[in-house]
């Protein structure tokens, strides 16, 4: 049973390398397929041999081969994170179509998280197609009913829309579309659990930051990463939280 996981891990690293390209380019409105990656400092095109996930970073000691500019350790960290996520999904849900879709979701979550942390936005180019895909693939692959999938979109998006209206700017439009997208995949119970967990995580970190850094209560913290954390917990362990049966068949 070791080999399939090893292959999956390497596959996860390679996709993780592509996620880095997405995180870097999508907020800038650039194509994610061309041109090939280049050093942001000296613009030298990165050779395939210097583009091996994690390994190249270690061999080049975290520097550009041409100009010596420091490469952020976030790049190999994202590759590792994606690979670990894939292995965890396979360990939990097996090697099947459901797992493949959940892995794709995890990759989307990683991209959303790091774009939101860096730019404080969640691109519509990800969430709007994501809502449509959730309504299609939630029922088709994850085997929730279409009504449940639709309710997930409406309950998640609707709740956040109301919060946005009443909090006057406390909730961004990107968060509304993100939670609606999640709802399409995990249904209305999953979306409520995600909101609950995301709020608990967000409040905990917010209180922690206020205590440590003396941050002002109004200092905006991107909410997307907390929703992602909530959704990941809901997907992996939601069944036992809400006494759903049969893994994802809630
Ligand atoms: Zn360079």
Short mmCIF file of C-alpha atoms and ligand atoms in Angstrom, two decimals:
data_model
loop_
_atom_site.label_atom_id
_atom_site.label_comp_id
_atom_site.label_asym_id
_atom_site.label_seq_id
_atom_site.Cartn_x
_atom_site.Cartn_y
_atom_site.Cartn_z
CA UNK A 1 0.00 0.00 0.00
CA UNK A 2 3.06 2.28 0.21
CA UNK A 3 3.56 2.78 -3.54
CA UNK A 4 0.19 4.36 -4.43
CA UNK A 5 0.67 6.88 -1.62
CA UNK A 6 4.23 7.65 -2.75
CA UNK A 7 3.05 8.23 -6.33
CA UNK A 8 0.17 10.36 -5.05
CA UNK A 9 2.56 12.39 -2.89
CA UNK A 10 4.80 13.18 -5.89
CA UNK A 11 1.72 14.02 -7.97
CA UNK A 12 0.60 16.33 -5.16
CA UNK A 13 4.00 18.08 -5.21
CA UNK A 14 3.77 18.63 -8.98
CA UNK A 15 0.23 20.04 -8.75
CA UNK A 16 1.44 22.12 -5.79
CA UNK A 17 4.08 23.63 -8.07
CA UNK A 18 1.28 24.59 -10.49
CA UNK A 19 -0.73 26.06 -7.58
CA UNK A 20 2.19 28.41 -6.91
CA UNK A 21 1.83 29.69 -10.47
CA UNK A 22 -1.94 30.16 -9.93
CA UNK A 23 -1.44 32.01 -6.63
CA UNK A 24 1.15 34.31 -8.19
CA UNK A 25 -0.60 35.00 -11.49
CA UNK A 26 -4.40 34.87 -10.98
CA UNK A 27 -4.55 38.10 -8.86
CA UNK A 28 -2.47 39.84 -11.54
CA UNK A 29 -4.89 38.70 -14.26
CA UNK A 30 -2.10 36.78 -16.04
CA UNK A 31 -2.41 33.47 -17.88
CA UNK A 32 -1.66 30.41 -15.74
CA UNK A 33 -0.42 28.32 -18.69
CA UNK A 34 2.07 30.61 -20.41
CA UNK A 35 4.74 31.94 -20.44
CA UNK A 36 6.94 29.52 -18.45
CA UNK A 37 7.87 30.61 -14.91
CA UNK A 38 10.65 33.14 -14.53
CA UNK A 39 12.53 34.71 -11.64
CA UNK A 40 10.56 37.79 -10.49
CA UNK A 41 13.86 39.58 -9.84
CA UNK A 42 16.03 38.96 -12.92
CA UNK A 43 13.35 37.58 -15.30
CA UNK A 44 15.51 34.57 -16.22
CA UNK A 45 13.33 31.71 -17.37
CA UNK A 46 13.39 28.89 -14.81
CA UNK A 47 14.79 25.68 -16.30
CA UNK A 48 12.89 22.43 -15.72
CA UNK A 49 15.83 21.11 -13.68
CA UNK A 50 15.43 24.09 -11.32
CA UNK A 51 11.68 23.64 -11.16
CA UNK A 52 11.50 20.28 -9.38
CA UNK A 53 9.13 20.70 -6.43
CA UNK A 54 10.86 21.11 -3.03
CA UNK A 55 14.06 19.39 -4.23
CA UNK A 56 15.23 22.30 -6.40
CA UNK A 57 14.55 24.70 -3.56
CA UNK A 58 16.82 22.68 -1.28
CA UNK A 59 19.55 22.15 -3.90
CA UNK A 60 19.57 25.85 -4.84
CA UNK A 61 19.50 26.75 -1.13
CA UNK A 62 16.40 28.87 -1.67
CA UNK A 63 18.02 31.19 -4.22
CA UNK A 64 17.60 31.96 -7.92
CA UNK A 65 20.25 30.07 -9.91
CA UNK A 66 21.00 33.14 -12.04
CA UNK A 67 20.85 36.23 -9.83
CA UNK A 68 20.93 34.73 -6.34
CA UNK A 69 17.67 36.43 -5.31
CA UNK A 70 16.04 34.75 -2.34
CA UNK A 71 13.09 32.50 -3.21
CA UNK A 72 10.28 32.52 -0.66
CA UNK A 73 10.04 29.31 1.41
CA UNK A 74 6.28 29.61 0.88
CA UNK A 75 6.75 28.00 -2.58
CA UNK A 76 8.07 24.62 -1.35
CA UNK A 77 5.71 24.87 1.66
CA UNK A 78 2.69 25.06 -0.66
CA UNK A 79 3.99 22.09 -2.68
CA UNK A 80 4.38 20.05 0.50
CA UNK A 81 1.01 21.18 1.85
CA UNK A 82 -0.76 20.06 -1.33
CA UNK A 83 1.04 16.70 -1.34
CA UNK A 84 0.19 16.06 2.33
CA UNK A 85 -3.44 17.06 1.67
CA UNK A 86 -3.73 14.52 -1.17
CA UNK A 87 -2.28 11.72 0.96
CA UNK A 88 -4.65 12.59 3.82
CA UNK A 89 -7.65 12.57 1.46
CA UNK A 90 -6.65 9.16 0.06
CA UNK A 91 -6.06 7.78 3.58
CA UNK A 92 -9.51 8.97 4.65
CA UNK A 93 -11.64 8.37 1.55
CA UNK A 94 -9.60 5.85 -0.49
CA UNK A 95 -8.55 5.93 -4.13
CA UNK A 96 -11.73 6.75 -6.07
CA UNK A 97 -13.61 9.46 -7.91
CA UNK A 98 -14.86 11.09 -4.71
CA UNK A 99 -11.29 11.40 -3.45
CA UNK A 100 -10.10 12.88 -6.74
CA UNK A 101 -12.76 15.60 -6.47
CA UNK A 102 -11.94 16.28 -2.81
CA UNK A 103 -8.25 16.56 -3.72
CA UNK A 104 -9.13 19.10 -6.42
CA UNK A 105 -11.14 21.00 -3.80
CA UNK A 106 -8.18 20.98 -1.41
CA UNK A 107 -5.98 22.47 -4.16
CA UNK A 108 -8.57 25.17 -4.86
CA UNK A 109 -8.72 25.87 -1.11
CA UNK A 110 -4.92 26.30 -0.98
CA UNK A 111 -5.00 28.77 -3.89
CA UNK A 112 -7.91 30.73 -2.33
CA UNK A 113 -6.19 30.82 1.07
CA UNK A 114 -2.86 32.16 -0.10
CA UNK A 115 -4.37 34.69 -2.54
CA UNK A 116 -6.67 35.96 0.23
CA UNK A 117 -3.80 36.20 2.74
CA UNK A 118 -1.63 38.13 0.28
CA UNK A 119 -4.14 40.28 -1.60
CA UNK A 120 -7.26 40.27 0.61
CA UNK A 121 -9.36 39.12 -2.35
CA UNK A 122 -11.00 35.88 -3.44
CA UNK A 123 -11.10 35.91 -7.26
CA UNK A 124 -14.50 35.50 -8.96
CA UNK A 125 -12.67 33.52 -11.63
CA UNK A 126 -12.38 30.72 -9.05
CA UNK A 127 -15.60 30.98 -7.05
CA UNK A 128 -18.17 31.60 -9.80
CA UNK A 129 -17.24 28.54 -11.88
CA UNK A 130 -16.84 26.79 -8.50
CA UNK A 131 -20.50 27.38 -7.62
CA UNK A 132 -21.61 25.88 -10.96
CA UNK A 133 -19.23 22.93 -10.53
CA UNK A 134 -20.45 22.37 -6.96
CA UNK A 135 -24.07 22.16 -8.12
CA UNK A 136 -23.01 19.68 -10.80
CA UNK A 137 -20.36 17.56 -9.05
CA UNK A 138 -21.76 17.65 -5.50
CA UNK A 139 -24.73 15.50 -6.58
CA UNK A 140 -22.88 13.63 -9.35
CA UNK A 141 -19.64 12.66 -7.58
CA UNK A 142 -20.11 13.30 -3.85
CA UNK A 143 -23.62 11.82 -4.03
CA UNK A 144 -25.45 14.48 -2.06
CA UNK A 145 -28.93 15.25 -3.41
CA UNK A 146 -29.27 18.14 -5.85
CA UNK A 147 -31.70 19.84 -3.44
CA UNK A 148 -29.08 19.59 -0.69
CA UNK A 149 -26.41 21.01 -3.00
CA UNK A 150 -28.69 23.89 -4.04
CA UNK A 151 -29.65 24.55 -0.41
CA UNK A 152 -25.94 24.62 0.43
CA UNK A 153 -25.39 27.41 -2.09
CA UNK A 154 -28.49 29.34 -0.98
CA UNK A 155 -28.04 28.92 2.80
CA UNK A 156 -24.29 29.68 2.69
CA UNK A 157 -24.44 32.54 0.20
CA UNK A 158 -27.70 33.89 1.66
CA UNK A 159 -26.47 33.97 5.26
CA UNK A 160 -23.28 35.75 4.29
CA UNK A 161 -25.18 38.14 2.06
CA UNK A 162 -27.38 39.10 5.02
CA UNK A 163 -24.32 39.52 7.25
CA UNK A 164 -22.72 41.71 4.57
CA UNK A 165 -25.85 43.88 4.37
CA UNK A 166 -26.18 44.30 8.14
CA UNK A 167 -22.47 44.61 8.98
CA UNK A 168 -21.90 47.24 6.25
CA UNK A 169 -18.62 46.11 4.81
CA UNK A 170 -17.58 43.64 7.51
CA UNK A 171 -18.08 40.80 5.05
CA UNK A 172 -16.60 40.87 1.56
CA UNK A 173 -18.31 39.76 -1.64
CA UNK A 174 -15.54 37.22 -2.15
CA UNK A 175 -16.46 35.48 1.11
CA UNK A 176 -20.13 35.27 0.03
CA UNK A 177 -19.21 33.53 -3.24
CA UNK A 178 -16.67 31.27 -1.50
CA UNK A 179 -19.15 29.94 1.06
CA UNK A 180 -21.78 29.53 -1.70
CA UNK A 181 -19.25 27.47 -3.69
CA UNK A 182 -18.49 25.30 -0.66
CA UNK A 183 -22.22 24.79 -0.09
CA UNK A 184 -22.66 23.34 -3.57
CA UNK A 185 -20.17 20.59 -2.75
CA UNK A 186 -21.01 19.82 0.88
CA UNK A 187 -24.70 20.68 1.22
CA UNK A 188 -26.55 22.82 3.76
CA UNK A 189 -25.48 20.96 6.92
CA UNK A 190 -21.87 21.02 5.83
CA UNK A 191 -22.07 24.71 5.07
CA UNK A 192 -23.55 25.53 8.49
CA UNK A 193 -20.81 23.52 10.17
CA UNK A 194 -18.21 25.30 8.01
CA UNK A 195 -19.55 28.72 9.01
CA UNK A 196 -19.63 27.73 12.69
CA UNK A 197 -16.07 26.34 12.66
CA UNK A 198 -14.73 29.18 10.49
CA UNK A 199 -16.15 31.72 12.94
CA UNK A 200 -14.66 29.91 15.94
CA UNK A 201 -11.23 29.70 14.23
CA UNK A 202 -11.41 33.32 13.08
CA UNK A 203 -12.48 34.62 16.50
CA UNK A 204 -9.74 32.60 18.25
CA UNK A 205 -7.02 33.93 15.97
CA UNK A 206 -8.48 37.45 16.13
CA UNK A 207 -8.48 37.47 19.93
CA UNK A 208 -4.97 35.97 19.92
CA UNK A 209 -3.67 38.68 17.57
CA UNK A 210 -5.29 41.42 19.64
CA UNK A 211 -3.65 40.03 22.78
CA UNK A 212 -0.18 39.56 21.23
CA UNK A 213 0.12 42.47 18.83
CA UNK A 214 -2.38 44.84 20.37
CA UNK A 215 -4.20 44.88 17.04
CA UNK A 216 -7.22 47.10 16.84
CA UNK A 217 -10.58 45.37 16.82
CA UNK A 218 -11.30 46.85 13.40
CA UNK A 219 -8.07 45.64 11.78
CA UNK A 220 -9.42 43.52 8.93
CA UNK A 221 -8.37 39.87 8.91
CA UNK A 222 -9.15 37.93 5.72
CA UNK A 223 -11.95 35.49 6.50
CA UNK A 224 -11.39 33.16 3.52
CA UNK A 225 -8.63 31.09 5.16
CA UNK A 226 -10.84 30.43 8.20
CA UNK A 227 -13.74 29.32 6.02
CA UNK A 228 -11.32 27.00 4.23
CA UNK A 229 -10.15 25.57 7.57
CA UNK A 230 -13.80 25.11 8.59
CA UNK A 231 -14.66 23.38 5.32
CA UNK A 232 -11.66 21.05 5.57
CA UNK A 233 -12.70 19.97 9.07
CA UNK A 234 -16.32 19.61 7.89
CA UNK A 235 -15.28 17.44 4.94
CA UNK A 236 -12.91 15.22 6.92
CA UNK A 237 -14.73 14.92 10.23
CA UNK A 238 -18.17 16.46 9.63
CA UNK A 239 -19.78 13.04 9.67
CA UNK A 240 -18.99 12.47 13.32
CA UNK A 241 -19.82 16.06 14.27
CA UNK A 242 -23.37 15.94 12.98
CA UNK A 243 -23.89 12.18 13.14
CA UNK A 244 -24.01 11.91 9.41
CA UNK A 245 -23.58 8.40 8.15
CA UNK A 246 -21.38 6.85 5.50
CA UNK A 247 -18.71 9.52 5.18
CA UNK A 248 -19.78 12.03 2.56
CA UNK A 249 -23.28 10.70 2.02
CA UNK A 250 -24.92 13.31 4.13
ZN1 LIG B 1 16.87 35.61 -10.63
#
